[in-house]
């Protein structure tokens, strides 16, 4: 589960990348109101293909602010 909080409205882009820096999944790409959000990821890429277990990078972008984190996916 990936969670984030917005203090003001804005366009949110939440994406997962493999360790080679390749984007594998876009989880959120839309305007959101202030609040707390939780997003689950089933381990599939944008084409619906199941990815391997391992470490992935998570990138959250909101109105020019960018935060990176790590996500461990296990089947």
PDB file of C-alpha atoms in Angstrom:
ATOM      1  CA  UNK A   1       0.000   0.000   0.000  1.00  0.00           C
ATOM      2  CA  UNK A   2       1.349   3.421  -0.974  1.00  0.00           C
ATOM      3  CA  UNK A   3      -0.051   6.402   0.904  1.00  0.00           C
ATOM      4  CA  UNK A   4       0.323  10.154   0.510  1.00  0.00           C
ATOM      5  CA  UNK A   5      -1.307  13.294   1.863  1.00  0.00           C
ATOM      6  CA  UNK A   6      -2.160  16.517   0.045  1.00  0.00           C
ATOM      7  CA  UNK A   7      -2.570  19.807   1.899  1.00  0.00           C
ATOM      8  CA  UNK A   8      -3.889  21.574  -1.198  1.00  0.00           C
ATOM      9  CA  UNK A   9      -5.423  20.502  -4.508  1.00  0.00           C
ATOM     10  CA  UNK A  10      -3.105  19.583  -7.344  1.00  0.00           C
ATOM     11  CA  UNK A  11      -2.265  17.232 -10.180  1.00  0.00           C
ATOM     12  CA  UNK A  12      -0.799  14.023  -8.758  1.00  0.00           C
ATOM     13  CA  UNK A  13       1.413  11.642 -10.728  1.00  0.00           C
ATOM     14  CA  UNK A  14       2.392   8.441  -8.927  1.00  0.00           C
ATOM     15  CA  UNK A  15       4.586   6.016 -10.870  1.00  0.00           C
ATOM     16  CA  UNK A  16       6.625   2.893 -10.181  1.00  0.00           C
ATOM     17  CA  UNK A  17      10.002   2.249 -11.815  1.00  0.00           C
ATOM     18  CA  UNK A  18      12.291  -0.759 -11.939  1.00  0.00           C
ATOM     19  CA  UNK A  19      15.882  -0.439 -10.747  1.00  0.00           C
ATOM     20  CA  UNK A  20      17.015   0.336 -14.307  1.00  0.00           C
ATOM     21  CA  UNK A  21      14.940   3.521 -14.179  1.00  0.00           C
ATOM     22  CA  UNK A  22      12.280   2.262 -16.582  1.00  0.00           C
ATOM     23  CA  UNK A  23       8.709   3.253 -15.748  1.00  0.00           C
ATOM     24  CA  UNK A  24       6.679   0.080 -15.234  1.00  0.00           C
ATOM     25  CA  UNK A  25       3.362   1.400 -13.917  1.00  0.00           C
ATOM     26  CA  UNK A  26       1.474   4.672 -13.628  1.00  0.00           C
ATOM     27  CA  UNK A  27      -0.802   4.365 -10.600  1.00  0.00           C
ATOM     28  CA  UNK A  28      -2.238   7.895 -10.469  1.00  0.00           C
ATOM     29  CA  UNK A  29      -2.312  10.708 -13.025  1.00  0.00           C
ATOM     30  CA  UNK A  30      -5.123  13.103 -12.126  1.00  0.00           C
ATOM     31  CA  UNK A  31      -6.128  16.168 -10.173  1.00  0.00           C
ATOM     32  CA  UNK A  32      -6.838  15.449  -6.492  1.00  0.00           C
ATOM     33  CA  UNK A  33      -8.374  17.442  -3.652  1.00  0.00           C
ATOM     34  CA  UNK A  34      -6.671  17.823  -0.252  1.00  0.00           C
ATOM     35  CA  UNK A  35      -6.769  14.643   1.811  1.00  0.00           C
ATOM     36  CA  UNK A  36      -5.092  11.349   2.621  1.00  0.00           C
ATOM     37  CA  UNK A  37      -4.880   8.789  -0.175  1.00  0.00           C
ATOM     38  CA  UNK A  38      -3.902   5.127  -0.286  1.00  0.00           C
ATOM     39  CA  UNK A  39      -3.071   3.293  -3.497  1.00  0.00           C
ATOM     40  CA  UNK A  40      -2.551  -0.437  -3.852  1.00  0.00           C
ATOM     41  CA  UNK A  41      -0.378  -1.996  -6.549  1.00  0.00           C
ATOM     42  CA  UNK A  42      -0.969  -5.545  -7.742  1.00  0.00           C
ATOM     43  CA  UNK A  43       2.534  -5.926  -9.197  1.00  0.00           C
ATOM     44  CA  UNK A  44       1.445  -5.594 -12.818  1.00  0.00           C
ATOM     45  CA  UNK A  45       2.927  -3.224 -15.358  1.00  0.00           C
ATOM     46  CA  UNK A  46       0.920  -0.816 -17.542  1.00  0.00           C
ATOM     47  CA  UNK A  47       0.185  -3.662 -19.991  1.00  0.00           C
ATOM     48  CA  UNK A  48      -1.175  -5.964 -17.268  1.00  0.00           C
ATOM     49  CA  UNK A  49       1.891  -8.229 -17.201  1.00  0.00           C
ATOM     50  CA  UNK A  50       2.849  -9.568 -13.754  1.00  0.00           C
ATOM     51  CA  UNK A  51       6.288  -8.314 -12.702  1.00  0.00           C
ATOM     52  CA  UNK A  52       8.844 -10.245 -10.694  1.00  0.00           C
ATOM     53  CA  UNK A  53       9.162  -9.888  -6.941  1.00  0.00           C
ATOM     54  CA  UNK A  54      11.742  -7.348  -5.866  1.00  0.00           C
ATOM     55  CA  UNK A  55      12.533  -3.727  -5.162  1.00  0.00           C
ATOM     56  CA  UNK A  56      10.912  -0.947  -7.192  1.00  0.00           C
ATOM     57  CA  UNK A  57      11.152   2.824  -6.985  1.00  0.00           C
ATOM     58  CA  UNK A  58       8.071   4.944  -6.424  1.00  0.00           C
ATOM     59  CA  UNK A  59       7.946   8.534  -7.708  1.00  0.00           C
ATOM     60  CA  UNK A  60       5.302  10.970  -6.458  1.00  0.00           C
ATOM     61  CA  UNK A  61       4.993  14.303  -8.263  1.00  0.00           C
ATOM     62  CA  UNK A  62       2.581  17.038  -7.172  1.00  0.00           C
ATOM     63  CA  UNK A  63       2.699  20.476  -8.818  1.00  0.00           C
ATOM     64  CA  UNK A  64       6.495  20.480  -9.218  1.00  0.00           C
ATOM     65  CA  UNK A  65       7.231  18.735  -5.896  1.00  0.00           C
ATOM     66  CA  UNK A  66       8.869  15.314  -6.365  1.00  0.00           C
ATOM     67  CA  UNK A  67       9.422  12.616  -3.759  1.00  0.00           C
ATOM     68  CA  UNK A  68      11.083   9.240  -4.343  1.00  0.00           C
ATOM     69  CA  UNK A  69      10.596   6.119  -2.265  1.00  0.00           C
ATOM     70  CA  UNK A  70      11.102   2.367  -2.377  1.00  0.00           C
ATOM     71  CA  UNK A  71       8.467  -0.326  -2.762  1.00  0.00           C
ATOM     72  CA  UNK A  72       9.102  -4.025  -2.176  1.00  0.00           C
ATOM     73  CA  UNK A  73       6.776  -6.251  -4.187  1.00  0.00           C
ATOM     74  CA  UNK A  74       6.383  -9.907  -3.194  1.00  0.00           C
ATOM     75  CA  UNK A  75       4.111 -12.423  -4.863  1.00  0.00           C
TER      76      UNK A  75
END
